[in-house]
mmCIF file of C-alpha atoms and ligand atoms in Angstrom:
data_model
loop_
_atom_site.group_PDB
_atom_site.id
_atom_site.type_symbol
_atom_site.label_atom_id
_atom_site.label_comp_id
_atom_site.label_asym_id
_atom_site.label_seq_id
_atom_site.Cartn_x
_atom_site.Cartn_y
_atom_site.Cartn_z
ATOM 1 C CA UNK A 284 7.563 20.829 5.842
ATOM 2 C CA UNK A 285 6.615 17.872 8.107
ATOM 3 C CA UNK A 286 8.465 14.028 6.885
ATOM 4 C CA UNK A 287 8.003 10.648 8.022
ATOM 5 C CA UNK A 288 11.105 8.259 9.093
ATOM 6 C CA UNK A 289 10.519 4.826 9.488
ATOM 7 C CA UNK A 290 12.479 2.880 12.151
ATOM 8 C CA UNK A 291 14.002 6.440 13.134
ATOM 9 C CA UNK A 292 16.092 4.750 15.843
ATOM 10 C CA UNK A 293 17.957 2.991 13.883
ATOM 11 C CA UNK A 294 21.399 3.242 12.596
ATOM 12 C CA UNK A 295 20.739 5.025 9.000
ATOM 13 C CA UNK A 296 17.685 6.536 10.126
ATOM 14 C CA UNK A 297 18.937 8.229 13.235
ATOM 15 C CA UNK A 298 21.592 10.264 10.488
ATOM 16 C CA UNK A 299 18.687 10.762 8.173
ATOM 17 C CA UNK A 300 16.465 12.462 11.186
ATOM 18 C CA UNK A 301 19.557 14.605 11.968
ATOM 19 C CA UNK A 302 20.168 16.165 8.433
ATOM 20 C CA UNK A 303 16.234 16.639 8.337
ATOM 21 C CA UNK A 304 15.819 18.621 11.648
ATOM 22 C CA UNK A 305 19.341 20.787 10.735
ATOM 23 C CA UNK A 306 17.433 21.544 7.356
ATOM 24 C CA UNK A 307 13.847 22.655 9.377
ATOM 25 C CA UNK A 308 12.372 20.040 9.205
ATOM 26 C CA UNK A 309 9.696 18.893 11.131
ATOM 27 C CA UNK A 310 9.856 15.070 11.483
ATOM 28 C CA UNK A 311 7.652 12.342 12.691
ATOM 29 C CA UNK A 312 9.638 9.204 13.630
ATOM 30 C CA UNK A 313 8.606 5.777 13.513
ATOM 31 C CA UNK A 314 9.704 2.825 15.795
ATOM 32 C CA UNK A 315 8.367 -0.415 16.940
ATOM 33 C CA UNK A 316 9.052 0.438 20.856
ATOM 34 C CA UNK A 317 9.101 4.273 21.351
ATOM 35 C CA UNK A 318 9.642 3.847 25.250
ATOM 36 C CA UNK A 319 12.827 2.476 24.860
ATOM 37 C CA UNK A 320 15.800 4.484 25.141
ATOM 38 C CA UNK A 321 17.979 3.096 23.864
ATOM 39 C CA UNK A 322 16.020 3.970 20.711
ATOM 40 C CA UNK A 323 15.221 7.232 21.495
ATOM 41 C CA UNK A 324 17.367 9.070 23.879
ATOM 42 C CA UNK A 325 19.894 10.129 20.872
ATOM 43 C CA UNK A 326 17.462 11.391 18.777
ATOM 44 C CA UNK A 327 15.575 13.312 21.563
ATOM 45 C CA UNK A 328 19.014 14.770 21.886
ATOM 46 C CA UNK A 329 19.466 16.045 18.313
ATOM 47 C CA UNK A 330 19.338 19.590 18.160
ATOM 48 C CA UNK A 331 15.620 20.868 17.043
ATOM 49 C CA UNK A 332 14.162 17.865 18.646
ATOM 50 C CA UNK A 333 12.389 18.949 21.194
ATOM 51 C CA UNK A 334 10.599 21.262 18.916
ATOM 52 C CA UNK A 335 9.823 19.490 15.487
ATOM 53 C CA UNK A 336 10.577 16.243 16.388
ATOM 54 C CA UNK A 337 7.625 13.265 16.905
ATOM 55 C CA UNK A 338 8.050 9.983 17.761
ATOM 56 C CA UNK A 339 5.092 7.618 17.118
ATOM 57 C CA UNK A 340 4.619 3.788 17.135
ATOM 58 C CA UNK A 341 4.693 1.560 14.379
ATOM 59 C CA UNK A 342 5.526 -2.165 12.961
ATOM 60 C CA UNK A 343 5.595 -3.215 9.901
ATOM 61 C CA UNK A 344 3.401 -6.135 10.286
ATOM 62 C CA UNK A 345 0.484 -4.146 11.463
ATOM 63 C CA UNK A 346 -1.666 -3.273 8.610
ATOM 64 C CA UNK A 347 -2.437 0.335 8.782
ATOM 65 C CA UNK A 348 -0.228 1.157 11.684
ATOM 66 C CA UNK A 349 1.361 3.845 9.721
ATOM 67 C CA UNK A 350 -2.042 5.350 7.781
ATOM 68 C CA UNK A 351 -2.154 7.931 10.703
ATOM 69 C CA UNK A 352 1.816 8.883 10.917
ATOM 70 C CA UNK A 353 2.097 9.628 7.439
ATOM 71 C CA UNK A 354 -1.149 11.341 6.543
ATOM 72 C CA UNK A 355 0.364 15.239 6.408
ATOM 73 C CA UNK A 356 3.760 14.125 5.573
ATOM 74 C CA UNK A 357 5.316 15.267 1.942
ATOM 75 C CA UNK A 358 8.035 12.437 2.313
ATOM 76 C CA UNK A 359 7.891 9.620 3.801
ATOM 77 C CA UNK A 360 11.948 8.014 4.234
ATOM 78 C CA UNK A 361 11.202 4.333 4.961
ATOM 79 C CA UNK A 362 14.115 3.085 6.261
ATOM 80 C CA UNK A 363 12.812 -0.064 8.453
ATOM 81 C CA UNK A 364 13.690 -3.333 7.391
ATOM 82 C CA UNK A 365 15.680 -6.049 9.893
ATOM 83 C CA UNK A 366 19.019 -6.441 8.902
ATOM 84 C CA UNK A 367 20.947 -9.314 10.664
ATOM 85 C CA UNK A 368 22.248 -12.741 9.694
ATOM 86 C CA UNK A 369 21.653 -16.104 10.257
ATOM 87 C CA UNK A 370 17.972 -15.786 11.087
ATOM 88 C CA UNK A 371 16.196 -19.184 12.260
ATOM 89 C CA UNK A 372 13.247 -18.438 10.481
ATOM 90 C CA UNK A 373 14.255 -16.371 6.945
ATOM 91 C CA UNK A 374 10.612 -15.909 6.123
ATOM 92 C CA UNK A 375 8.825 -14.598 9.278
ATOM 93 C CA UNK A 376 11.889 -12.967 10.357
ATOM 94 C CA UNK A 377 13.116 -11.055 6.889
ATOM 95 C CA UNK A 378 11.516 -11.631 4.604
ATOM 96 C CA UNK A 379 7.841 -10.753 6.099
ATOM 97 C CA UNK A 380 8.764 -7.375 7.320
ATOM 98 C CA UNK A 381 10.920 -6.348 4.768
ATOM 99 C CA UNK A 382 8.533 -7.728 1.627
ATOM 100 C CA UNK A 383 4.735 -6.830 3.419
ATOM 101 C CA UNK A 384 6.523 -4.556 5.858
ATOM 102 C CA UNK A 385 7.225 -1.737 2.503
ATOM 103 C CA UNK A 386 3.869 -2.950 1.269
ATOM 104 C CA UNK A 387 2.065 -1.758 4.601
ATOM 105 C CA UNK A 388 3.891 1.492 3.891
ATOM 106 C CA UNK A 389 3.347 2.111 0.143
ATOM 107 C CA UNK A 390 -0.220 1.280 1.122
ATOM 108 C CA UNK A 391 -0.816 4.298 3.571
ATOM 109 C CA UNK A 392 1.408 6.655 1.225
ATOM 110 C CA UNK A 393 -1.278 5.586 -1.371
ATOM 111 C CA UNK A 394 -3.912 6.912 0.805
ATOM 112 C CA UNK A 395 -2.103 10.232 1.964
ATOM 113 C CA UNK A 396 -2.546 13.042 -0.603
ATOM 114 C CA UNK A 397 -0.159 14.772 1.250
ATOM 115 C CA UNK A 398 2.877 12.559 0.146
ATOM 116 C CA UNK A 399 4.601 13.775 -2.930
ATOM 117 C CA UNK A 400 7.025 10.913 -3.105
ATOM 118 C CA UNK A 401 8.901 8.128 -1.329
ATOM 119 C CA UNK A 402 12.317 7.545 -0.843
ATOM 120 C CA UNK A 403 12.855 3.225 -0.036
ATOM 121 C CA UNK A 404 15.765 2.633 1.507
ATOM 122 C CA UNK A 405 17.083 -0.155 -0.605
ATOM 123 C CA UNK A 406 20.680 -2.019 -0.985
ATOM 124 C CA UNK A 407 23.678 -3.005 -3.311
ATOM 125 C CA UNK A 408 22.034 -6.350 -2.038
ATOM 126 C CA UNK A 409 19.524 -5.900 -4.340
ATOM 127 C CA UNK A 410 22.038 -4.979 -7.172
ATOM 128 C CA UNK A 411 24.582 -7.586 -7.437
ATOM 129 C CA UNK A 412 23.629 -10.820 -7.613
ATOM 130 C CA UNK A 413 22.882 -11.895 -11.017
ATOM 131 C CA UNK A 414 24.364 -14.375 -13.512
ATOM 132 C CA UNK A 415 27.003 -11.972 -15.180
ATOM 133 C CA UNK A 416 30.520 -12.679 -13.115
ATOM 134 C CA UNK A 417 32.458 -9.911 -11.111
ATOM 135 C CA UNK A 418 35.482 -8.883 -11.673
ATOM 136 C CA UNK A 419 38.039 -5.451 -10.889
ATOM 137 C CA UNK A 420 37.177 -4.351 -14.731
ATOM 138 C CA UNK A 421 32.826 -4.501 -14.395
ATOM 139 C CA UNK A 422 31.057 -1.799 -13.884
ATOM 140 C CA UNK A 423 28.084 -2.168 -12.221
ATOM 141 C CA UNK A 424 25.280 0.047 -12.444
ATOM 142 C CA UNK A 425 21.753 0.813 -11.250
ATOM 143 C CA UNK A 426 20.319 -1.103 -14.593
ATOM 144 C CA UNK A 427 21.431 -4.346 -12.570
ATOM 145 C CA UNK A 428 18.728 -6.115 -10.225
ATOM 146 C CA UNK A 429 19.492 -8.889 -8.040
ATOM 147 C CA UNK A 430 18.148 -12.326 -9.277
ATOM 148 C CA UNK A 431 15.407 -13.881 -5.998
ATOM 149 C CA UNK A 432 16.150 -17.158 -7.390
ATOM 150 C CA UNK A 433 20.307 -16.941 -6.943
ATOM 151 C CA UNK A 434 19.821 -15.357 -3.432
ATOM 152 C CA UNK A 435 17.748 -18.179 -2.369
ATOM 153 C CA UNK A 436 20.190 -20.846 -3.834
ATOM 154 C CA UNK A 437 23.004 -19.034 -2.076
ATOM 155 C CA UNK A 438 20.719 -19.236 0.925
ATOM 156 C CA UNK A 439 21.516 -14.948 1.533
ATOM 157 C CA UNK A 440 18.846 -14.219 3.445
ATOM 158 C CA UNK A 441 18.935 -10.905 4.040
ATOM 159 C CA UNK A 442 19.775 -10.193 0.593
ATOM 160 C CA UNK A 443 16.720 -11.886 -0.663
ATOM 161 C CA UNK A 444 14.391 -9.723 1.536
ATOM 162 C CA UNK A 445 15.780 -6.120 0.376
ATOM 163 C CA UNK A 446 15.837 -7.755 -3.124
ATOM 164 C CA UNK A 447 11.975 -8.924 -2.843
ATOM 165 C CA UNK A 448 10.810 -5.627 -0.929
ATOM 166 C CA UNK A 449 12.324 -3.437 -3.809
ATOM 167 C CA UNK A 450 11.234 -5.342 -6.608
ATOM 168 C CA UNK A 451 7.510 -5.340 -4.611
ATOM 169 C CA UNK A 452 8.087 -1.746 -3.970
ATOM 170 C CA UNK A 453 8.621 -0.463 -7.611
ATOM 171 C CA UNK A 454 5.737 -2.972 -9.153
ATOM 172 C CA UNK A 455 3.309 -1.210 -6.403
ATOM 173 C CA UNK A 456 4.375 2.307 -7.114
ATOM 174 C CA UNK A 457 4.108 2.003 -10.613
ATOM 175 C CA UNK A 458 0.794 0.635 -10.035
ATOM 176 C CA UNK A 459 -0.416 3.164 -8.177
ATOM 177 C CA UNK A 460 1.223 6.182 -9.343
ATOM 178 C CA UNK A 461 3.420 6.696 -6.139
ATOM 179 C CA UNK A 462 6.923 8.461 -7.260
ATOM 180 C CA UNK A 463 9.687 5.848 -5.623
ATOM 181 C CA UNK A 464 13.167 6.800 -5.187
ATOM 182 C CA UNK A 465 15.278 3.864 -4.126
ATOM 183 C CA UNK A 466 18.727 4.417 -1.988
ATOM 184 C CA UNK A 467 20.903 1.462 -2.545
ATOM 185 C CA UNK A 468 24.031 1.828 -0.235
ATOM 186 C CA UNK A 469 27.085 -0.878 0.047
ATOM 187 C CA UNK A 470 27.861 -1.593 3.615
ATOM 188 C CA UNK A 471 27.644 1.422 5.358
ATOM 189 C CA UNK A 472 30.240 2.381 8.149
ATOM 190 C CA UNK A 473 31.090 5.272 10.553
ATOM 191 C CA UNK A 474 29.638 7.224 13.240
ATOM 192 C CA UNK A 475 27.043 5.799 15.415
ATOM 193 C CA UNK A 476 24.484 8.602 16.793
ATOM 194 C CA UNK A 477 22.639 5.306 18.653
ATOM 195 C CA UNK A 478 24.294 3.721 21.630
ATOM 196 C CA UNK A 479 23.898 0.029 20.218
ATOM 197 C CA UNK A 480 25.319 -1.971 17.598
ATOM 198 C CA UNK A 481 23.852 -2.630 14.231
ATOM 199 C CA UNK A 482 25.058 -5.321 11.724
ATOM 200 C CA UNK A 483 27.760 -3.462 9.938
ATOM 201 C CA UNK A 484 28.789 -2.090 12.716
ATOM 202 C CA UNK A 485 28.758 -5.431 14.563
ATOM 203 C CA UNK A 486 31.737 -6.623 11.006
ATOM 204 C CA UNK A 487 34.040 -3.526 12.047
ATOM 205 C CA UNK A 488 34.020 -4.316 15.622
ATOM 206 C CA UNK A 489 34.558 -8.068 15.042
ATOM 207 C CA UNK A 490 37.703 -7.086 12.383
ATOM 208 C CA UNK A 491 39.034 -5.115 15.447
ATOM 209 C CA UNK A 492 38.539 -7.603 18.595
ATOM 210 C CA UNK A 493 41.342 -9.890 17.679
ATOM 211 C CA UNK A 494 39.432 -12.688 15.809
ATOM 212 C CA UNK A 495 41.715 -15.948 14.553
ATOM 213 C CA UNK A 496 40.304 -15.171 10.532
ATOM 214 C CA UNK A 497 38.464 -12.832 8.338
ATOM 215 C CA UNK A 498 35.622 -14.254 6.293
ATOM 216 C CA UNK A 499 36.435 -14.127 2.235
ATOM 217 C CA UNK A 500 34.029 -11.457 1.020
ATOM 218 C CA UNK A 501 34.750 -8.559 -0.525
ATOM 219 C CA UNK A 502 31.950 -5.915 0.474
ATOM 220 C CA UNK A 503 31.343 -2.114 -1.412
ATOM 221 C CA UNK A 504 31.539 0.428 1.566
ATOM 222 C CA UNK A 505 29.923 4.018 1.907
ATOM 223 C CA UNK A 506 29.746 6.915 4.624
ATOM 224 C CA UNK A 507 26.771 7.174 6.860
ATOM 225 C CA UNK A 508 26.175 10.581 6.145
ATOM 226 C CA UNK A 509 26.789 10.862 2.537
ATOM 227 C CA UNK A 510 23.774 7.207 2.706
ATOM 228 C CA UNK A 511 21.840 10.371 4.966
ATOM 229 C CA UNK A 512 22.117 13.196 2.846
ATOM 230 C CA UNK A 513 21.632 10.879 -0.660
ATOM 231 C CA UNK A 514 17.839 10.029 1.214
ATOM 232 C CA UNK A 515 17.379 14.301 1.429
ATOM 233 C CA UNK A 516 18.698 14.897 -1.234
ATOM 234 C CA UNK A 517 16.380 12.774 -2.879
ATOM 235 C CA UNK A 518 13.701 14.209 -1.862
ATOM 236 C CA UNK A 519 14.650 18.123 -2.142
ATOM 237 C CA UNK A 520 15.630 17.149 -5.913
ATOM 238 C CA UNK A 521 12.615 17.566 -8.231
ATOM 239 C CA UNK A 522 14.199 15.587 -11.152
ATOM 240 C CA UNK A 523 15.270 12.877 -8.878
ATOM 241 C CA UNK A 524 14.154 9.387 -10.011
ATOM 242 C CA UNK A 525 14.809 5.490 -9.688
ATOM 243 C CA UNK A 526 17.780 3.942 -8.023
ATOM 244 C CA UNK A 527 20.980 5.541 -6.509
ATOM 245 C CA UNK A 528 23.917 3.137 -6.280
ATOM 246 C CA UNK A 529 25.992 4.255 -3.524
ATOM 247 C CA UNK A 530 29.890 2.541 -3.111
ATOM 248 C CA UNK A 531 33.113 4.442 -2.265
ATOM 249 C CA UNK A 532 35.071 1.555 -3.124
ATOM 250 C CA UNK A 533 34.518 -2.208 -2.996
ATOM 251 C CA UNK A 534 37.178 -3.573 -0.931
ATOM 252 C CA UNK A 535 38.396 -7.792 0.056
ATOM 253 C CA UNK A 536 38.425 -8.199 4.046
ATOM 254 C CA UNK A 537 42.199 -8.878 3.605
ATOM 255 C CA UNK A 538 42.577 -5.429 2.069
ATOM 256 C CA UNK A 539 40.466 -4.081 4.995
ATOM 257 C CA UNK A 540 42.328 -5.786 7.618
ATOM 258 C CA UNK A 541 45.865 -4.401 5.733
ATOM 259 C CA UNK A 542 44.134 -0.797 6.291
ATOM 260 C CA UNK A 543 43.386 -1.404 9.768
ATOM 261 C CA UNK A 544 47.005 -2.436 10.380
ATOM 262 C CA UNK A 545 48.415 0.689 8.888
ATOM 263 C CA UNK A 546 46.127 2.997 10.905
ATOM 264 C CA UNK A 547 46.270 1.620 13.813
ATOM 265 C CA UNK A 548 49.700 -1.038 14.087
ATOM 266 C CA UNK A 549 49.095 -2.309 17.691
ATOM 267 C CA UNK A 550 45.606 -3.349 16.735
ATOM 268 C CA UNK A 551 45.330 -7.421 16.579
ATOM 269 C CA UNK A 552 44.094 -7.887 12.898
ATOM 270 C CA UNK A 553 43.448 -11.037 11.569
ATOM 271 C CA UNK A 554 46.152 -12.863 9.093
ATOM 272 C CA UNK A 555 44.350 -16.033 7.844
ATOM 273 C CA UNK A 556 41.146 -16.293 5.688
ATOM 274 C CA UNK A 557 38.343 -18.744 6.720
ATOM 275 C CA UNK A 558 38.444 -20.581 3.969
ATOM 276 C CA UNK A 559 41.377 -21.716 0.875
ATOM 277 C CA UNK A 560 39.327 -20.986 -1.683
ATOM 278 C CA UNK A 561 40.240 -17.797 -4.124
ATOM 279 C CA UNK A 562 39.528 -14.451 -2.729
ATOM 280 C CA UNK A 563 35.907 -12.960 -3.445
ATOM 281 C CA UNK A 564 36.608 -10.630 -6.632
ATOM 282 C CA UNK A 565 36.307 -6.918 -5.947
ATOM 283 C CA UNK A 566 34.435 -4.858 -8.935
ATOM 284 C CA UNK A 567 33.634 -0.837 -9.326
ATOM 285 C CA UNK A 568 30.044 0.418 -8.881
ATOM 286 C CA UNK A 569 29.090 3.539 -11.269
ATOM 287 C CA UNK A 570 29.341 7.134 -9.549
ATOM 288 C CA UNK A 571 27.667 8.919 -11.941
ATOM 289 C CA UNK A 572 24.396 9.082 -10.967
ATOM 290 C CA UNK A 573 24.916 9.633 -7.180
ATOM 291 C CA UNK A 574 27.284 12.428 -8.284
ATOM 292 C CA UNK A 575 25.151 13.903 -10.369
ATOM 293 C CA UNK A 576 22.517 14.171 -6.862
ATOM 294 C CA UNK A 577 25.288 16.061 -5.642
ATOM 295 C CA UNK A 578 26.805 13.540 -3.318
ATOM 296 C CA UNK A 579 30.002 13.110 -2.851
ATOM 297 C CA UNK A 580 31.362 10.173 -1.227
ATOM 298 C CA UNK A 581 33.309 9.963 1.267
ATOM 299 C CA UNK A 582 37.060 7.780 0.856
ATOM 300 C CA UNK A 583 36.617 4.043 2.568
ATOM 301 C CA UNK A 584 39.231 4.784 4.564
ATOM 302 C CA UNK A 585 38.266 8.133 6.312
ATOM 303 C CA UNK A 586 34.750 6.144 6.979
ATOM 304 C CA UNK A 587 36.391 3.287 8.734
ATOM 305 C CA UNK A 588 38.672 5.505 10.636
ATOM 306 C CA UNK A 589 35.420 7.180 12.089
ATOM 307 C CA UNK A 590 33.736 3.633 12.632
ATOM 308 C CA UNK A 591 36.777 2.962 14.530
ATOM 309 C CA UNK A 592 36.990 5.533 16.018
ATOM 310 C CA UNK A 593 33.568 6.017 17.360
ATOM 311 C CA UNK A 594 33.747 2.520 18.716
ATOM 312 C CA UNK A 595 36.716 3.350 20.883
ATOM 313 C CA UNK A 596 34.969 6.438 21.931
ATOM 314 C CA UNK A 597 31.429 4.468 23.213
ATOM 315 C CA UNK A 598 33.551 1.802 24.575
ATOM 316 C CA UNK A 599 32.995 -0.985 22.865
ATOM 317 C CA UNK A 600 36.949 -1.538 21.983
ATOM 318 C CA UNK A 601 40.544 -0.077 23.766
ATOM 319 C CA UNK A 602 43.473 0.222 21.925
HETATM 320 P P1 LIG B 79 19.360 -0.862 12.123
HETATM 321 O O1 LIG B 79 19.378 -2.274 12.575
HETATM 322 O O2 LIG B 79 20.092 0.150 12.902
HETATM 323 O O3 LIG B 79 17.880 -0.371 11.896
HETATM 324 C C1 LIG B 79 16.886 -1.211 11.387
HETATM 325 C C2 LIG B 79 15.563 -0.578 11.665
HETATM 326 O O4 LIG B 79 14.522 -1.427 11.178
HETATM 327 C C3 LIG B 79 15.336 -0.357 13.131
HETATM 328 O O5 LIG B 79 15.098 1.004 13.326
HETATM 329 C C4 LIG B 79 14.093 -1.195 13.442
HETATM 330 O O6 LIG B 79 13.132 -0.460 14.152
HETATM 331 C C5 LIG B 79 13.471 -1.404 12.079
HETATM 332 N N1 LIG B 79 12.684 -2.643 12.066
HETATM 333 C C6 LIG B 79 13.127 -3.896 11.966
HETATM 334 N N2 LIG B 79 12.077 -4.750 12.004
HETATM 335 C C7 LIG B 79 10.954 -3.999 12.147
HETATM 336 C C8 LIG B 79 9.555 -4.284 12.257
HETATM 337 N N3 LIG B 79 9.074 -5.524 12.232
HETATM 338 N N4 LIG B 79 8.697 -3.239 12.387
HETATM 339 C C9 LIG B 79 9.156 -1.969 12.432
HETATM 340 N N5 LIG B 79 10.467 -1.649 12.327
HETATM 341 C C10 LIG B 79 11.341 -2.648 12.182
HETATM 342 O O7 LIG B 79 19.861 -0.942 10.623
HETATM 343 P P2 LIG B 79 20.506 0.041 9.567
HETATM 344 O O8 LIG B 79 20.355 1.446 9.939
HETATM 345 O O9 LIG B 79 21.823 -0.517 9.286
HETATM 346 O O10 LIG B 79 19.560 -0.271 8.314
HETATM 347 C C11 LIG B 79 18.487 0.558 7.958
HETATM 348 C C12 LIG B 79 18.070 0.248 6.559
HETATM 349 O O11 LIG B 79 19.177 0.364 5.685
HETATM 350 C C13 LIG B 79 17.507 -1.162 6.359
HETATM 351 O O12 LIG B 79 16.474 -1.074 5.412
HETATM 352 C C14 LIG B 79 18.711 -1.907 5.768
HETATM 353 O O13 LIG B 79 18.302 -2.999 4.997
HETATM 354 C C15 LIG B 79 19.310 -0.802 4.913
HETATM 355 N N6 LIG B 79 20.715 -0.990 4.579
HETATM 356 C C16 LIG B 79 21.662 -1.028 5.579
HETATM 357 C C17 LIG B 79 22.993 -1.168 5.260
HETATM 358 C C18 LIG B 79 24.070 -1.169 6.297
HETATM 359 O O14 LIG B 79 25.217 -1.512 5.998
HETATM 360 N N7 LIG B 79 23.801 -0.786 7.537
HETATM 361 C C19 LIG B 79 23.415 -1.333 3.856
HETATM 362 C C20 LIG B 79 22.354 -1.227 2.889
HETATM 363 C C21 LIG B 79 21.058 -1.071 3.254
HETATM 364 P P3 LIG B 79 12.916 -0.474 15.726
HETATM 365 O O15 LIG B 79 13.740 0.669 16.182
HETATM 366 O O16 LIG B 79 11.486 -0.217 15.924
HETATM 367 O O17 LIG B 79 13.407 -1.782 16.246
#
């Protein structure tokens, strides 16, 4: 069976491609630069590679670039979407590619018989923020959709372009009779197969590097692979449909940092918080539905122990 990743260099992606080409897979990978190595080199290294694996360029700004890629494909995983803070431009830089970027996408799915469905990488960030408040006793489940109007008051940038593209991305499915399945993963944390940093792994590394505070937030966490196997999974199951909430646990950063301490005590954790104001309220995210994909996921605290421990391994920390 051939699939299509999007931006299959990437963090998420690169786990995604891995599970695919273990299961026989043959996959063609999108990525904005596929001369670069430090894009490619890990996944050309992934065992069945060399043999079902194709790497072909795309952006999401270029109408059409993908028409060609995914004609042939059953599934197409599109994973690609920027994720950083702080951009200078939230439109052009965000919001663009993640919003017209899954258009461009849905669009060339539309025109490929071939695809059977489409599995959107989405987030919790386009789950949680709406009007109702959080607290440890809610329960938040995949009948809750981000509101675009509190994201851009809260001037979240990033959370109001995964909360745009998936709201864009169901109303054009249902349009045009494209079977979505979204993925909507917490921060996710632990092994990198890529030799550079993405965002969440950029928060684990900065929790570890001796910084004077830790920011008051309290963030849902999840395993890389059990984010990768939810995606095949999602495809392979027949009766699988709309969102997946995916959260181990949603922890405050001065919970996290108490973990860190315990696992590792010489490590130079943080002891303030950046700001006085009351801690960021934790809350629980329904299981049941990612359970009942078959996924089970993986403790917070076995995931950040791999983070960390994958970061010490590619030299990025020493302790
Ligand atoms: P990475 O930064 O590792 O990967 C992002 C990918 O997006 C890259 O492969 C990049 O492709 C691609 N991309 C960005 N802009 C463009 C563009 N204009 N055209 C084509 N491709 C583009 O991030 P993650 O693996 O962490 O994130 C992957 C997905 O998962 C995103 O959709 C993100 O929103 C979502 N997500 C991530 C979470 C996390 O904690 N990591 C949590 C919840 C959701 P290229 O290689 O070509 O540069």
């Amino acid at each position: 069976k051939v699939v299509c990743v999007t931006g299959a260099g990437g963090f998420i992606a690169s786990w995604i491609v891995k599970l695919l080409l273990e299961r026989g897979y043959t996959v063609r990978g999108t990525l904005r630069d596929p001369a670069d190595p430090k894009k490619t080199e890990h996944l050309r290294g992934l065992d069945g590679s060399s043999e079902r694996l194709q790497l072909f360029k795309a952006d999401l700004l270029d109408e059409g670039s993908f028409d060609a890629i995914v004609e042939g494909c059953e599934c197409v995983f599109h994973t690609a979407s920027p994720f950083y803070n702080n951009p200078e431009d939230p439109q052009v830089e965000l919001i663009d590619p993640a919003v017209k970027g899954t258009l461009n996408v849905l669009g060339s799915c539309k025109k490929a018989s071939s695809v059977k469905r489409v599995i959107l990488t989405s987030s919790m960030a386009a789950v949680v923020i709406t009007e109702k408040p959080l607290s440890p006793d809610v329960v938040v489940d995949e009948t809750s959709y981000s509101i675009p109007e509190l994201c851009e008051k809260a001037k979240e940038w990033y959370v109001l372009s995964k909360t745009l593209a998936e709201q864009a991305a169901w109303k054009f499915s249902k349009d045009n009779g494209i079977d979505l399945v979204t993925i909507n993963p917490a921060m996710v944390i632990g092994p990198l197969l890529q030799p550079t940093l993405n965002t969440s792994a950029q928060i684990i590394l900065y929790l570890i590097s001796g910084p004077p505070v830790y920011l008051n937030y309290s963030f849902g966490w999840v395993n890389v692979k059990d984010v990768a196997l939810a995606h095949v999974l999602a495809f392979e199951t027949p009766s699988a449909s709309g969102r997946y909430c995916m959260v181990d646990k949603v922890v405050h950063f001065s919970e996290v940092v108490k973990i860190i301490k315990d696992m590792y005590p010489s490590v130079p954790v943080p002891e303030k918080c950046a700001d006085d104001e009351p801690f960021a309220p934790t809350y629980q995210v329904s299981r049941d539905r990612i359970t009942s994909l078959g996924v089970e996921l993986t403790p917070f605290e076995t995931s950040l122990k791999e983070a960390i421990e994958c970061l010490k391994e590619k030299g990025f920390v020493s302790f």
